């Protein structure tokens, strides 16, 4: 019998319990999954960083912490954690991010807002957008989510450049790394998608200096982390026209305060951290497979590198 502790906000148990039990049964696992096991009996903890368990020292038998979130910034600095931390890498989470990024990229690329918000009886002669092949796009961050988005934009015809901490290779995508690579990736970019992790090294990746490298009127799309952008520098770039529009899903303070200038800026679209989210059915399948594979002697996949911060 495998004992599994579920540690997330109480309402999440209501939507996760049935999918988790179903997925574990389908994977051939005999489990006792619940929210109130004695810590010393637990084999795995399924957790969200905002869940009730904060002190993991009593979980002496625990083989791994299985995250419900893709981001793990909320737990890697917890000094009580000695167990391996496994990030959530899930088809539903990835596909949701791809659809959100592609949707907002195409909205900005096609200039759809002019028509959506221009239903006033005037027949406007608008400038036609370029074809996708003539609008270079850059994706910062080539993890699971960034790679999937870069490939989707490539398949729509955009010339895509990807940038990551380590060198990567993706067919049909120019892959760069390092400080020089970052400047090259941003130079002349007309669309920039930010999917980097939130670490000390990525703080203010987009700042006054790097924003100045972009093509005039470039589009910024940030479903990654709020701290990736210097907010003051972005607002100045929007006001000057250096940046044509910013679609922002994540912020340094969430919920975004009502008096924040992003809310009122005509060139900013705010979405409330909804770019993608973990879906219980597909996430449960990932968790069950992880536990089954680990029980069969396979190494854990997607283990967090605490030194790197993700």
Short mmCIF file of C-alpha atoms in Angstrom, two decimals:
data_model
loop_
_atom_site.label_atom_id
_atom_site.label_comp_id
_atom_site.label_asym_id
_atom_site.label_seq_id
_atom_site.Cartn_x
_atom_site.Cartn_y
_atom_site.Cartn_z
CA UNK A 1 0.00 0.00 0.00
CA UNK A 2 1.42 3.36 -1.08
CA UNK A 3 0.46 6.23 1.20
CA UNK A 4 0.06 9.57 -0.55
CA UNK A 5 -0.52 12.88 1.20
CA UNK A 6 -2.41 15.59 -0.71
CA UNK A 7 -1.33 19.06 0.42
CA UNK A 8 -3.04 21.90 -1.42
CA UNK A 9 -5.81 24.33 -0.60
CA UNK A 10 -8.81 22.43 0.73
CA UNK A 11 -11.06 23.13 -2.24
CA UNK A 12 -8.49 21.55 -4.57
CA UNK A 13 -8.95 18.17 -2.86
CA UNK A 14 -12.60 18.24 -3.89
CA UNK A 15 -11.66 18.38 -7.58
CA UNK A 16 -8.52 16.22 -7.44
CA UNK A 17 -9.65 13.29 -5.30
CA UNK A 18 -11.68 11.40 -7.91
CA UNK A 19 -9.21 11.92 -10.83
CA UNK A 20 -6.28 10.86 -8.63
CA UNK A 21 -8.00 7.70 -7.44
CA UNK A 22 -9.03 6.85 -11.00
CA UNK A 23 -5.55 7.48 -12.43
CA UNK A 24 -3.82 5.47 -9.71
CA UNK A 25 -6.17 2.53 -10.26
CA UNK A 26 -5.58 2.69 -14.01
CA UNK A 27 -1.82 2.63 -13.37
CA UNK A 28 -2.20 -0.52 -11.26
CA UNK A 29 -1.32 1.23 -8.01
CA UNK A 30 -2.73 0.28 -4.63
CA UNK A 31 -2.83 3.56 -2.78
CA UNK A 32 -4.15 5.20 0.33
CA UNK A 33 -4.48 8.83 -0.68
CA UNK A 34 -5.77 11.49 1.66
CA UNK A 35 -5.19 14.79 3.41
CA UNK A 36 -4.53 13.68 6.99
CA UNK A 37 -1.97 10.85 7.01
CA UNK A 38 0.60 10.64 9.78
CA UNK A 39 3.68 12.27 8.21
CA UNK A 40 6.01 9.39 9.11
CA UNK A 41 3.86 6.96 7.07
CA UNK A 42 3.75 8.96 3.83
CA UNK A 43 5.53 7.69 0.69
CA UNK A 44 4.79 10.67 -1.59
CA UNK A 45 3.42 14.17 -1.07
CA UNK A 46 1.34 15.81 -3.80
CA UNK A 47 1.61 19.50 -3.05
CA UNK A 48 0.99 23.07 -4.06
CA UNK A 49 3.31 25.67 -2.52
CA UNK A 50 0.29 27.40 -0.97
CA UNK A 51 -0.92 24.16 0.65
CA UNK A 52 -1.05 23.45 4.39
CA UNK A 53 2.23 21.51 4.76
CA UNK A 54 5.11 23.90 5.33
CA UNK A 55 7.41 21.74 7.44
CA UNK A 56 8.49 18.59 5.59
CA UNK A 57 10.90 17.31 8.23
CA UNK A 58 8.40 14.83 9.74
CA UNK A 59 7.99 13.16 6.33
CA UNK A 60 10.97 10.92 6.92
CA UNK A 61 9.79 8.10 4.65
CA UNK A 62 8.75 10.37 1.77
CA UNK A 63 10.48 9.55 -1.52
CA UNK A 64 9.51 12.72 -3.43
CA UNK A 65 7.36 15.84 -3.42
CA UNK A 66 5.18 15.95 -6.53
CA UNK A 67 4.20 19.50 -7.48
CA UNK A 68 0.83 20.45 -8.92
CA UNK A 69 2.43 23.59 -10.35
CA UNK A 70 4.98 24.13 -13.10
CA UNK A 71 6.64 26.86 -11.02
CA UNK A 72 8.47 25.84 -7.85
CA UNK A 73 9.85 29.15 -6.59
CA UNK A 74 7.53 28.87 -3.61
CA UNK A 75 9.19 25.75 -2.23
CA UNK A 76 12.82 25.45 -3.31
CA UNK A 77 13.95 27.86 -0.58
CA UNK A 78 12.07 25.96 2.12
CA UNK A 79 14.87 24.76 4.43
CA UNK A 80 12.81 21.80 5.68
CA UNK A 81 12.70 20.14 2.24
CA UNK A 82 15.30 17.43 1.70
CA UNK A 83 13.22 15.24 -0.61
CA UNK A 84 13.46 15.48 -4.41
CA UNK A 85 10.97 17.99 -5.84
CA UNK A 86 9.29 16.99 -9.11
CA UNK A 87 7.86 19.76 -11.31
CA UNK A 88 4.50 19.32 -12.98
CA UNK A 89 5.05 18.67 -16.68
CA UNK A 90 1.68 17.86 -18.13
CA UNK A 91 0.09 17.83 -21.59
CA UNK A 92 -2.87 19.91 -20.42
CA UNK A 93 -0.65 22.56 -18.85
CA UNK A 94 1.56 22.73 -21.94
CA UNK A 95 -1.27 22.77 -24.46
CA UNK A 96 -3.10 25.44 -22.50
CA UNK A 97 0.00 27.66 -22.56
CA UNK A 98 0.50 27.11 -26.29
CA UNK A 99 -3.09 28.09 -27.03
CA UNK A 100 -2.87 31.24 -24.89
CA UNK A 101 0.44 32.37 -26.38
CA UNK A 102 -0.62 31.64 -29.96
CA UNK A 103 -3.96 33.35 -29.41
CA UNK A 104 -2.46 36.57 -28.09
CA UNK A 105 0.37 36.53 -30.62
CA UNK A 106 -2.09 36.27 -33.50
CA UNK A 107 -4.36 38.91 -31.97
CA UNK A 108 -1.49 41.40 -31.89
CA UNK A 109 0.02 40.26 -35.18
CA UNK A 110 -3.27 40.74 -37.04
CA UNK A 111 -4.18 43.97 -35.25
CA UNK A 112 -7.52 42.51 -34.20
CA UNK A 113 -8.13 45.07 -31.45
CA UNK A 114 -8.72 47.79 -34.04
CA UNK A 115 -11.79 45.88 -35.22
CA UNK A 116 -12.91 44.46 -31.89
CA UNK A 117 -12.95 47.91 -30.31
CA UNK A 118 -13.79 49.84 -33.48
CA UNK A 119 -17.45 48.99 -33.98
CA UNK A 120 -18.57 52.60 -34.31
CA UNK A 121 -19.85 52.78 -37.87
CA UNK A 122 -16.60 54.03 -39.41
CA UNK A 123 -15.04 52.05 -42.29
CA UNK A 124 -11.38 52.41 -41.43
CA UNK A 125 -8.62 52.00 -43.98
CA UNK A 126 -6.15 50.14 -41.84
CA UNK A 127 -2.61 49.08 -42.69
CA UNK A 128 -2.51 45.39 -43.46
CA UNK A 129 -0.26 43.27 -41.20
CA UNK A 130 2.78 41.52 -42.62
CA UNK A 131 2.70 37.80 -43.19
CA UNK A 132 3.96 35.79 -40.24
CA UNK A 133 7.18 35.01 -42.16
CA UNK A 134 8.02 38.71 -42.06
CA UNK A 135 7.52 39.19 -38.31
CA UNK A 136 10.42 37.77 -36.25
CA UNK A 137 9.46 36.33 -32.89
CA UNK A 138 11.67 35.53 -29.92
CA UNK A 139 10.83 33.12 -27.10
CA UNK A 140 12.86 33.63 -23.93
CA UNK A 141 13.01 30.32 -22.08
CA UNK A 142 13.12 26.95 -23.79
CA UNK A 143 11.84 24.66 -21.08
CA UNK A 144 8.82 22.46 -21.68
CA UNK A 145 6.44 25.39 -22.08
CA UNK A 146 8.79 27.68 -24.01
CA UNK A 147 9.80 24.94 -26.41
CA UNK A 148 6.20 24.02 -27.15
CA UNK A 149 5.30 27.67 -27.80
CA UNK A 150 8.35 28.24 -29.99
CA UNK A 151 7.46 25.22 -32.11
CA UNK A 152 3.84 26.35 -32.44
CA UNK A 153 4.90 29.81 -33.63
CA UNK A 154 7.42 28.26 -36.02
CA UNK A 155 4.67 26.09 -37.48
CA UNK A 156 2.58 29.22 -38.09
CA UNK A 157 5.39 30.60 -40.21
CA UNK A 158 7.06 33.04 -37.82
CA UNK A 159 10.86 33.17 -37.92
CA UNK A 160 11.49 32.08 -34.33
CA UNK A 161 14.57 32.62 -32.19
CA UNK A 162 14.74 30.89 -28.82
CA UNK A 163 16.99 31.80 -25.91
CA UNK A 164 17.85 29.69 -22.89
CA UNK A 165 20.45 29.43 -20.14
CA UNK A 166 22.02 26.38 -21.77
CA UNK A 167 22.43 25.79 -25.50
CA UNK A 168 19.59 23.84 -27.07
CA UNK A 169 18.79 22.59 -30.56
CA UNK A 170 15.32 22.75 -32.11
CA UNK A 171 14.60 22.13 -35.77
CA UNK A 172 13.72 25.30 -37.66
CA UNK A 173 14.42 27.55 -34.67
CA UNK A 174 17.53 29.63 -34.07
CA UNK A 175 18.60 28.69 -30.54
CA UNK A 176 20.88 31.03 -28.61
CA UNK A 177 22.22 31.23 -25.08
CA UNK A 178 24.38 33.42 -22.87
CA UNK A 179 24.45 37.21 -22.49
CA UNK A 180 25.54 37.83 -26.08
CA UNK A 181 22.91 35.40 -27.30
CA UNK A 182 20.22 37.27 -25.39
CA UNK A 183 21.09 40.55 -27.10
CA UNK A 184 21.11 38.84 -30.49
CA UNK A 185 17.76 37.18 -29.76
CA UNK A 186 16.15 40.50 -28.85
CA UNK A 187 17.75 42.60 -31.57
CA UNK A 188 14.98 43.52 -34.03
CA UNK A 189 12.42 41.15 -32.52
CA UNK A 190 8.83 42.17 -33.20
CA UNK A 191 7.23 39.65 -30.82
CA UNK A 192 8.80 38.61 -27.51
CA UNK A 193 7.32 35.82 -25.40
CA UNK A 194 8.70 35.44 -21.87
CA UNK A 195 8.66 31.93 -20.40
CA UNK A 196 11.75 32.04 -18.21
CA UNK A 197 11.70 30.85 -14.58
CA UNK A 198 11.75 33.46 -11.85
CA UNK A 199 15.27 33.46 -10.42
CA UNK A 200 17.84 36.04 -9.38
CA UNK A 201 19.52 35.55 -12.77
CA UNK A 202 16.35 36.34 -14.73
CA UNK A 203 15.21 39.37 -12.70
CA UNK A 204 14.49 42.30 -15.05
CA UNK A 205 15.52 40.40 -18.18
CA UNK A 206 13.53 43.03 -20.05
CA UNK A 207 14.85 46.41 -18.90
CA UNK A 208 15.59 49.77 -20.50
CA UNK A 209 18.70 48.42 -22.24
CA UNK A 210 17.18 45.22 -23.60
CA UNK A 211 13.86 46.82 -24.56
CA UNK A 212 15.80 49.29 -26.71
CA UNK A 213 17.04 46.37 -28.82
CA UNK A 214 13.55 45.46 -30.03
CA UNK A 215 12.01 46.59 -33.28
CA UNK A 216 9.97 49.77 -32.93
CA UNK A 217 6.43 48.92 -31.90
CA UNK A 218 7.30 45.38 -30.77
CA UNK A 219 4.80 43.24 -28.88
CA UNK A 220 5.58 41.83 -25.42
CA UNK A 221 3.74 38.75 -24.18
CA UNK A 222 4.51 37.63 -20.62
CA UNK A 223 2.88 34.48 -19.22
CA UNK A 224 6.10 33.56 -17.36
CA UNK A 225 6.94 35.54 -14.21
CA UNK A 226 6.24 39.14 -13.25
CA UNK A 227 9.81 39.83 -12.12
CA UNK A 228 11.15 39.17 -15.62
CA UNK A 229 10.19 42.73 -16.58
CA UNK A 230 11.30 46.07 -15.18
CA UNK A 231 7.83 47.60 -14.94
CA UNK A 232 9.03 51.22 -15.01
CA UNK A 233 11.15 50.57 -18.11
CA UNK A 234 8.26 48.84 -19.88
CA UNK A 235 5.88 51.71 -19.16
CA UNK A 236 8.41 54.17 -20.56
CA UNK A 237 8.89 52.01 -23.66
CA UNK A 238 5.12 51.84 -24.18
CA UNK A 239 4.78 55.61 -23.86
CA UNK A 240 7.61 56.23 -26.33
CA UNK A 241 6.29 53.72 -28.87
CA UNK A 242 9.33 51.46 -28.60
CA UNK A 243 6.85 48.80 -27.47
CA UNK A 244 3.54 48.77 -29.29
CA UNK A 245 1.60 46.61 -26.86
CA UNK A 246 2.18 44.39 -23.83
CA UNK A 247 -0.05 41.47 -22.89
CA UNK A 248 0.77 40.57 -19.30
CA UNK A 249 -0.53 37.59 -17.34
CA UNK A 250 1.86 37.66 -14.37
CA UNK A 251 2.96 40.41 -12.02
CA UNK A 252 5.27 41.12 -9.10
CA UNK A 253 2.22 41.57 -6.87
CA UNK A 254 -0.85 39.43 -7.45
CA UNK A 255 -3.65 40.28 -7.62
CA UNK A 256 -2.42 43.34 -9.50
CA UNK A 257 -3.32 46.36 -7.32
CA UNK A 258 -6.30 48.38 -8.66
CA UNK A 259 -4.20 51.55 -8.87
CA UNK A 260 -1.37 49.98 -10.88
CA UNK A 261 -0.71 51.93 -14.12
CA UNK A 262 -1.00 48.76 -16.20
CA UNK A 263 -4.76 48.72 -15.66
CA UNK A 264 -5.30 52.10 -17.27
CA UNK A 265 -2.67 51.98 -20.00
CA UNK A 266 -4.20 51.79 -23.47
CA UNK A 267 -1.31 49.67 -24.76
CA UNK A 268 -1.48 47.04 -22.01
CA UNK A 269 -3.72 43.99 -21.73
CA UNK A 270 -3.90 42.50 -18.23
CA UNK A 271 -5.04 38.91 -17.76
CA UNK A 272 -5.30 37.50 -14.20
CA UNK A 273 -2.66 34.74 -14.23
CA UNK A 274 -4.78 32.48 -16.43
CA UNK A 275 -2.41 31.73 -19.31
CA UNK A 276 -2.38 28.09 -18.30
CA UNK A 277 -3.33 26.05 -15.29
CA UNK A 278 -3.11 22.49 -14.09
CA UNK A 279 -6.11 20.40 -15.08
CA UNK A 280 -6.94 17.66 -12.53
CA UNK A 281 -7.62 14.87 -15.03
CA UNK A 282 -4.36 15.14 -16.98
CA UNK A 283 -2.28 16.09 -13.93
CA UNK A 284 -3.55 13.04 -12.06
CA UNK A 285 -2.39 10.80 -14.91
CA UNK A 286 1.08 12.36 -14.78
CA UNK A 287 1.30 11.88 -11.01
CA UNK A 288 0.14 8.26 -11.16
CA UNK A 289 2.65 7.45 -13.91
CA UNK A 290 5.45 9.12 -11.95
CA UNK A 291 4.71 7.04 -8.86
CA UNK A 292 4.30 3.83 -10.87
CA UNK A 293 7.54 4.35 -12.81
CA UNK A 294 9.45 5.21 -9.64
CA UNK A 295 8.11 2.10 -7.92
CA UNK A 296 9.36 0.04 -10.87
CA UNK A 297 12.89 1.35 -10.41
CA UNK A 298 12.92 4.16 -12.95
CA UNK A 299 14.51 7.48 -11.94
CA UNK A 300 12.28 10.44 -11.25
CA UNK A 301 11.88 12.82 -14.19
CA UNK A 302 11.66 16.62 -14.07
CA UNK A 303 13.43 16.86 -10.74
CA UNK A 304 14.10 20.45 -9.73
CA UNK A 305 17.69 21.69 -9.85
CA UNK A 306 17.76 23.73 -6.65
CA UNK A 307 21.03 25.39 -7.57
CA UNK A 308 19.58 26.72 -10.82
CA UNK A 309 16.27 27.55 -9.16
CA UNK A 310 13.97 25.47 -11.40
#
